[in-house]
mmCIF file of N, CA and C in Angstrom:
data_model
loop_
_atom_site.group_PDB
_atom_site.id
_atom_site.type_symbol
_atom_site.label_atom_id
_atom_site.label_comp_id
_atom_site.label_asym_id
_atom_site.label_seq_id
_atom_site.Cartn_x
_atom_site.Cartn_y
_atom_site.Cartn_z
ATOM 1 N N MET A 1 111.402 134.675 90.012
ATOM 2 C CA MET A 1 111.420 133.232 89.872
ATOM 3 C C MET A 1 109.990 132.718 90.001
ATOM 4 N N MET A 2 109.566 131.892 89.039
ATOM 5 C CA MET A 2 108.238 131.290 89.094
ATOM 6 C C MET A 2 108.283 129.999 89.897
ATOM 7 N N VAL A 3 107.282 129.800 90.674
ATOM 8 C CA VAL A 3 107.176 128.578 91.468
ATOM 9 C C VAL A 3 105.957 127.818 90.987
ATOM 10 N N ASP A 4 106.167 126.569 90.596
ATOM 11 C CA ASP A 4 105.042 125.728 90.195
ATOM 12 C C ASP A 4 104.278 125.300 91.434
ATOM 13 N N THR A 5 102.988 125.422 91.374
ATOM 14 C CA THR A 5 102.169 124.946 92.476
ATOM 15 C C THR A 5 101.494 123.652 92.051
ATOM 16 N N VAL A 6 101.417 122.725 92.968
ATOM 17 C CA VAL A 6 100.794 121.436 92.703
ATOM 18 C C VAL A 6 99.435 121.429 93.376
ATOM 19 N N THR A 7 98.438 121.128 92.596
ATOM 20 C CA THR A 7 97.089 121.035 93.130
ATOM 21 C C THR A 7 96.695 119.571 93.162
ATOM 22 N N THR A 8 96.400 119.078 94.337
ATOM 23 C CA THR A 8 95.950 117.711 94.480
ATOM 24 C C THR A 8 94.436 117.694 94.424
ATOM 25 N N GLN A 9 93.909 116.862 93.579
ATOM 26 C CA GLN A 9 92.471 116.721 93.465
ATOM 27 C C GLN A 9 92.089 115.283 93.760
ATOM 28 N N THR A 10 90.921 115.102 94.341
ATOM 29 C CA THR A 10 90.446 113.780 94.694
ATOM 30 C C THR A 10 89.117 113.529 94.001
ATOM 31 N N LEU A 11 88.993 112.352 93.427
ATOM 32 C CA LEU A 11 87.757 111.918 92.802
ATOM 33 C C LEU A 11 87.412 110.557 93.388
ATOM 34 N N VAL A 12 86.224 110.409 93.905
ATOM 35 C CA VAL A 12 85.792 109.144 94.491
ATOM 36 C C VAL A 12 84.736 108.526 93.590
ATOM 37 N N VAL A 13 84.930 107.260 93.253
ATOM 38 C CA VAL A 13 83.941 106.505 92.485
ATOM 39 C C VAL A 13 83.452 105.390 93.386
ATOM 40 N N SER A 14 82.143 105.305 93.546
ATOM 41 C CA SER A 14 81.574 104.314 94.444
ATOM 42 C C SER A 14 80.331 103.705 93.819
ATOM 43 N N GLY A 15 80.138 102.422 94.074
ATOM 44 C CA GLY A 15 78.930 101.748 93.602
ATOM 45 C C GLY A 15 78.114 101.275 94.786
ATOM 46 N N GLY A 16 76.815 101.206 94.606
ATOM 47 C CA GLY A 16 75.926 100.808 95.689
ATOM 48 C C GLY A 16 75.961 99.337 96.010
ATOM 49 N N LYS A 17 76.371 98.529 95.034
ATOM 50 C CA LYS A 17 76.455 97.086 95.232
ATOM 51 C C LYS A 17 77.452 96.523 94.227
ATOM 52 N N PRO A 18 77.939 95.309 94.460
ATOM 53 C CA PRO A 18 78.892 94.713 93.514
ATOM 54 C C PRO A 18 78.280 94.548 92.124
ATOM 55 N N GLY A 19 79.102 94.774 91.120
ATOM 56 C CA GLY A 19 78.673 94.508 89.755
ATOM 57 C C GLY A 19 78.050 95.677 89.012
ATOM 58 N N VAL A 20 78.050 96.861 89.600
ATOM 59 C CA VAL A 20 77.434 98.001 88.918
ATOM 60 C C VAL A 20 78.421 98.772 88.039
ATOM 61 N N GLY A 21 79.702 98.400 88.042
ATOM 62 C CA GLY A 21 80.677 99.014 87.148
ATOM 63 C C GLY A 21 81.545 100.101 87.739
ATOM 64 N N ALA A 22 81.516 100.284 89.048
ATOM 65 C CA ALA A 22 82.311 101.350 89.666
ATOM 66 C C ALA A 22 83.811 101.122 89.460
ATOM 67 N N THR A 23 84.267 99.889 89.615
ATOM 68 C CA THR A 23 85.693 99.604 89.434
ATOM 69 C C THR A 23 86.111 99.832 87.990
ATOM 70 N N SER A 24 85.316 99.364 87.051
ATOM 71 C CA SER A 24 85.636 99.565 85.628
ATOM 72 C C SER A 24 85.699 101.055 85.300
ATOM 73 N N LEU A 25 84.745 101.817 85.802
ATOM 74 C CA LEU A 25 84.748 103.259 85.574
ATOM 75 C C LEU A 25 85.982 103.914 86.192
ATOM 76 N N ALA A 26 86.325 103.525 87.416
ATOM 77 C CA ALA A 26 87.487 104.098 88.089
ATOM 78 C C ALA A 26 88.775 103.790 87.325
ATOM 79 N N VAL A 27 88.926 102.563 86.851
ATOM 80 C CA VAL A 27 90.124 102.185 86.089
ATOM 81 C C VAL A 27 90.180 102.968 84.778
ATOM 82 N N GLN A 28 89.065 103.099 84.103
ATOM 83 C CA GLN A 28 89.036 103.843 82.839
ATOM 84 C C GLN A 28 89.345 105.322 83.055
ATOM 85 N N LEU A 29 88.796 105.904 84.109
ATOM 86 C CA LEU A 29 89.101 107.307 84.421
ATOM 87 C C LEU A 29 90.578 107.500 84.756
ATOM 88 N N ALA A 30 91.119 106.618 85.579
ATOM 89 C CA ALA A 30 92.533 106.714 85.955
ATOM 90 C C ALA A 30 93.423 106.583 84.724
ATOM 91 N N THR A 31 93.086 105.663 83.845
ATOM 92 C CA THR A 31 93.859 105.463 82.624
ATOM 93 C C THR A 31 93.798 106.695 81.725
ATOM 94 N N ALA A 32 92.606 107.252 81.553
ATOM 95 C CA ALA A 32 92.455 108.445 80.711
ATOM 96 C C ALA A 32 93.226 109.634 81.284
ATOM 97 N N LEU A 33 93.160 109.829 82.584
ATOM 98 C CA LEU A 33 93.891 110.936 83.211
ATOM 99 C C LEU A 33 95.400 110.739 83.081
ATOM 100 N N ALA A 34 95.859 109.500 83.249
ATOM 101 C CA ALA A 34 97.290 109.226 83.108
ATOM 102 C C ALA A 34 97.757 109.446 81.673
ATOM 103 N N GLN A 35 96.914 109.096 80.710
ATOM 104 C CA GLN A 35 97.275 109.310 79.308
ATOM 105 C C GLN A 35 97.306 110.790 78.956
ATOM 106 N N ASP A 36 96.638 111.602 79.782
ATOM 107 C CA ASP A 36 96.653 113.049 79.598
ATOM 108 C C ASP A 36 97.808 113.683 80.367
ATOM 109 N N ALA A 37 98.801 112.874 80.726
ATOM 110 C CA ALA A 37 100.038 113.304 81.384
ATOM 111 C C ALA A 37 99.824 113.758 82.824
ATOM 112 N N LEU A 38 98.776 113.305 83.472
ATOM 113 C CA LEU A 38 98.566 113.603 84.880
ATOM 114 C C LEU A 38 99.041 112.429 85.722
ATOM 115 N N ARG A 39 99.508 112.721 86.909
ATOM 116 C CA ARG A 39 99.896 111.651 87.842
ATOM 117 C C ARG A 39 98.647 111.191 88.571
ATOM 118 N N VAL A 40 98.450 109.883 88.604
ATOM 119 C CA VAL A 40 97.217 109.321 89.143
ATOM 120 C C VAL A 40 97.546 108.214 90.135
ATOM 121 N N ALA A 41 96.852 108.224 91.255
ATOM 122 C CA ALA A 41 96.914 107.099 92.203
ATOM 123 C C ALA A 41 95.496 106.563 92.331
ATOM 124 N N LEU A 42 95.311 105.307 91.972
ATOM 125 C CA LEU A 42 94.002 104.657 92.047
ATOM 126 C C LEU A 42 94.002 103.748 93.264
ATOM 127 N N VAL A 43 93.132 104.041 94.214
ATOM 128 C CA VAL A 43 93.063 103.282 95.460
ATOM 129 C C VAL A 43 91.800 102.446 95.457
ATOM 130 N N ASP A 44 91.959 101.132 95.546
ATOM 131 C CA ASP A 44 90.815 100.232 95.664
ATOM 132 C C ASP A 44 90.559 100.023 97.146
ATOM 133 N N ALA A 45 89.555 100.700 97.667
ATOM 134 C CA ALA A 45 89.273 100.655 99.099
ATOM 135 C C ALA A 45 88.194 99.641 99.460
ATOM 136 N N ASP A 46 87.840 98.786 98.519
ATOM 137 C CA ASP A 46 86.845 97.750 98.786
ATOM 138 C C ASP A 46 87.548 96.582 99.467
ATOM 139 N N LEU A 47 87.355 96.448 100.759
ATOM 140 C CA LEU A 47 88.061 95.421 101.528
ATOM 141 C C LEU A 47 87.550 94.009 101.247
ATOM 142 N N TYR A 48 86.362 93.878 100.645
ATOM 143 C CA TYR A 48 85.789 92.552 100.407
ATOM 144 C C TYR A 48 85.848 92.103 98.959
ATOM 145 N N TRP A 49 85.656 93.021 98.015
ATOM 146 C CA TRP A 49 85.580 92.645 96.602
ATOM 147 C C TRP A 49 86.585 93.408 95.748
ATOM 148 N N ALA A 50 87.744 93.664 96.245
ATOM 149 C CA ALA A 50 88.746 94.430 95.495
ATOM 150 C C ALA A 50 89.151 93.689 94.223
ATOM 151 N N ASP A 51 89.112 94.397 93.094
ATOM 152 C CA ASP A 51 89.548 93.758 91.851
ATOM 153 C C ASP A 51 90.233 94.714 90.880
ATOM 154 N N VAL A 52 90.699 95.853 91.382
ATOM 155 C CA VAL A 52 91.446 96.777 90.528
ATOM 156 C C VAL A 52 92.706 96.095 89.988
ATOM 157 N N ALA A 53 93.410 95.370 90.824
ATOM 158 C CA ALA A 53 94.641 94.703 90.378
ATOM 159 C C ALA A 53 94.356 93.770 89.213
ATOM 160 N N ALA A 54 93.306 92.987 89.307
ATOM 161 C CA ALA A 54 92.960 92.058 88.230
ATOM 162 C C ALA A 54 92.631 92.805 86.938
ATOM 163 N N LYS A 55 91.894 93.892 87.049
ATOM 164 C CA LYS A 55 91.527 94.670 85.864
ATOM 165 C C LYS A 55 92.730 95.381 85.246
ATOM 166 N N CYS A 56 93.778 95.589 86.039
ATOM 167 C CA CYS A 56 94.979 96.277 85.554
ATOM 168 C C CYS A 56 96.124 95.297 85.275
ATOM 169 N N ASN A 57 95.829 94.003 85.307
ATOM 170 C CA ASN A 57 96.856 92.971 85.067
ATOM 171 C C ASN A 57 98.038 93.096 86.023
ATOM 172 N N LEU A 58 97.733 93.362 87.287
ATOM 173 C CA LEU A 58 98.750 93.445 88.333
ATOM 174 C C LEU A 58 98.521 92.318 89.325
ATOM 175 N N PRO A 59 99.574 91.872 90.002
ATOM 176 C CA PRO A 59 99.375 90.824 91.015
ATOM 177 C C PRO A 59 98.574 91.357 92.201
ATOM 178 N N ALA A 60 97.626 90.572 92.649
ATOM 179 C CA ALA A 60 96.876 90.937 93.859
ATOM 180 C C ALA A 60 97.766 90.596 95.046
ATOM 181 N N SER A 61 98.184 91.610 95.743
ATOM 182 C CA SER A 61 99.106 91.372 96.856
ATOM 183 C C SER A 61 98.685 92.239 98.033
ATOM 184 N N LEU A 62 99.615 92.913 98.639
ATOM 185 C CA LEU A 62 99.315 93.785 99.764
ATOM 186 C C LEU A 62 98.483 94.972 99.304
ATOM 187 N N GLY A 63 97.762 95.581 100.245
ATOM 188 C CA GLY A 63 96.930 96.697 99.847
ATOM 189 C C GLY A 63 96.606 97.645 100.981
ATOM 190 N N ILE A 64 95.499 98.340 100.813
ATOM 191 C CA ILE A 64 95.135 99.383 101.763
ATOM 192 C C ILE A 64 94.832 98.819 103.148
ATOM 193 N N GLY A 65 94.398 97.580 103.234
ATOM 194 C CA GLY A 65 94.149 96.964 104.542
ATOM 195 C C GLY A 65 95.397 96.943 105.401
ATOM 196 N N GLU A 66 96.523 96.620 104.789
ATOM 197 C CA GLU A 66 97.798 96.599 105.518
ATOM 198 C C GLU A 66 98.253 98.006 105.905
ATOM 199 N N VAL A 67 97.911 98.992 105.089
ATOM 200 C CA VAL A 67 98.255 100.383 105.422
ATOM 201 C C VAL A 67 97.396 100.863 106.596
ATOM 202 N N LEU A 68 96.108 100.564 106.541
ATOM 203 C CA LEU A 68 95.203 101.011 107.604
ATOM 204 C C LEU A 68 95.520 100.377 108.953
ATOM 205 N N THR A 69 96.025 99.146 108.920
ATOM 206 C CA THR A 69 96.380 98.474 110.175
ATOM 207 C C THR A 69 97.848 98.694 110.542
ATOM 208 N N ARG A 70 98.517 99.560 109.791
ATOM 209 C CA ARG A 70 99.910 99.949 110.034
ATOM 210 C C ARG A 70 100.903 98.790 109.947
ATOM 211 N N GLN A 71 100.562 97.769 109.183
ATOM 212 C CA GLN A 71 101.493 96.678 108.933
ATOM 213 C C GLN A 71 102.513 97.069 107.862
ATOM 214 N N LYS A 72 102.089 97.932 106.938
ATOM 215 C CA LYS A 72 102.947 98.421 105.850
ATOM 216 C C LYS A 72 102.669 99.903 105.653
ATOM 217 N N ASN A 73 103.621 100.599 105.010
ATOM 218 C CA ASN A 73 103.327 101.984 104.655
ATOM 219 C C ASN A 73 102.893 102.017 103.188
ATOM 220 N N ILE A 74 102.342 103.132 102.790
ATOM 221 C CA ILE A 74 101.749 103.220 101.458
ATOM 222 C C ILE A 74 102.757 102.944 100.344
ATOM 223 N N HIS A 75 104.004 103.311 100.550
ATOM 224 C CA HIS A 75 105.020 103.106 99.524
ATOM 225 C C HIS A 75 105.369 101.634 99.340
ATOM 226 N N GLU A 76 105.094 100.820 100.343
ATOM 227 C CA GLU A 76 105.362 99.392 100.244
ATOM 228 C C GLU A 76 104.258 98.638 99.503
ATOM 229 N N VAL A 77 103.099 99.234 99.361
ATOM 230 C CA VAL A 77 101.987 98.518 98.743
ATOM 231 C C VAL A 77 101.546 99.090 97.400
ATOM 232 N N LEU A 78 101.997 100.288 97.046
ATOM 233 C CA LEU A 78 101.664 100.841 95.735
ATOM 234 C C LEU A 78 102.282 99.990 94.639
ATOM 235 N N GLN A 79 101.531 99.776 93.579
ATOM 236 C CA GLN A 79 102.045 99.064 92.410
ATOM 237 C C GLN A 79 101.961 100.007 91.220
ATOM 238 N N ARG A 80 103.037 100.130 90.480
ATOM 239 C CA ARG A 80 103.077 101.048 89.345
ATOM 240 C C ARG A 80 102.823 100.295 88.047
ATOM 241 N N ARG A 81 101.955 100.875 87.240
ATOM 242 C CA ARG A 81 101.752 100.356 85.883
ATOM 243 C C ARG A 81 102.843 100.946 85.013
ATOM 244 N N SER A 82 103.609 100.110 84.380
ATOM 245 C CA SER A 82 104.778 100.585 83.645
ATOM 246 C C SER A 82 104.419 101.424 82.430
ATOM 247 N N GLU A 83 103.286 101.151 81.794
ATOM 248 C CA GLU A 83 102.976 101.859 80.562
ATOM 249 C C GLU A 83 102.310 103.209 80.792
ATOM 250 N N GLU A 84 101.961 103.510 82.040
ATOM 251 C CA GLU A 84 101.263 104.760 82.293
ATOM 252 C C GLU A 84 101.770 105.385 83.582
ATOM 253 N N ARG A 85 101.300 106.589 83.849
ATOM 254 C CA ARG A 85 101.669 107.309 85.068
ATOM 255 C C ARG A 85 100.620 107.043 86.142
ATOM 256 N N THR A 86 100.282 105.770 86.309
ATOM 257 C CA THR A 86 99.239 105.388 87.257
ATOM 258 C C THR A 86 99.799 104.425 88.278
ATOM 259 N N SER A 87 99.458 104.615 89.542
ATOM 260 C CA SER A 87 99.794 103.680 90.600
ATOM 261 C C SER A 87 98.510 103.179 91.206
ATOM 262 N N GLU A 88 98.473 101.883 91.528
ATOM 263 C CA GLU A 88 97.289 101.298 92.131
ATOM 264 C C GLU A 88 97.593 100.818 93.530
ATOM 265 N N LEU A 89 96.610 100.937 94.369
ATOM 266 C CA LEU A 89 96.698 100.436 95.740
ATOM 267 C C LEU A 89 95.514 99.517 95.947
ATOM 268 N N GLN A 90 95.811 98.235 96.077
ATOM 269 C CA GLN A 90 94.784 97.206 96.252
ATOM 270 C C GLN A 90 94.297 97.239 97.699
ATOM 271 N N SER A 91 93.088 96.757 97.951
ATOM 272 C CA SER A 91 92.605 96.722 99.320
ATOM 273 C C SER A 91 93.019 95.425 100.004
#
């Protein structure tokens, strides 16, 4: 019997200051990976300037701040993009 193994990989995209394109690059990478049939979770960990939700046409609501402070669990704050295999977590 063959057993499928799942390999989790992490890619971090970071910018040195606001406006350098890190969020746009992260969204484009997540979209491309999802279109290649990979499961993707995009986490916007910018607690001050989070805008992944806006770039993905999702409502800005709960996010990683609530997870870190244990007000919510990750499953309560993930938002799924219906057209792709991508989930976003706003900060």
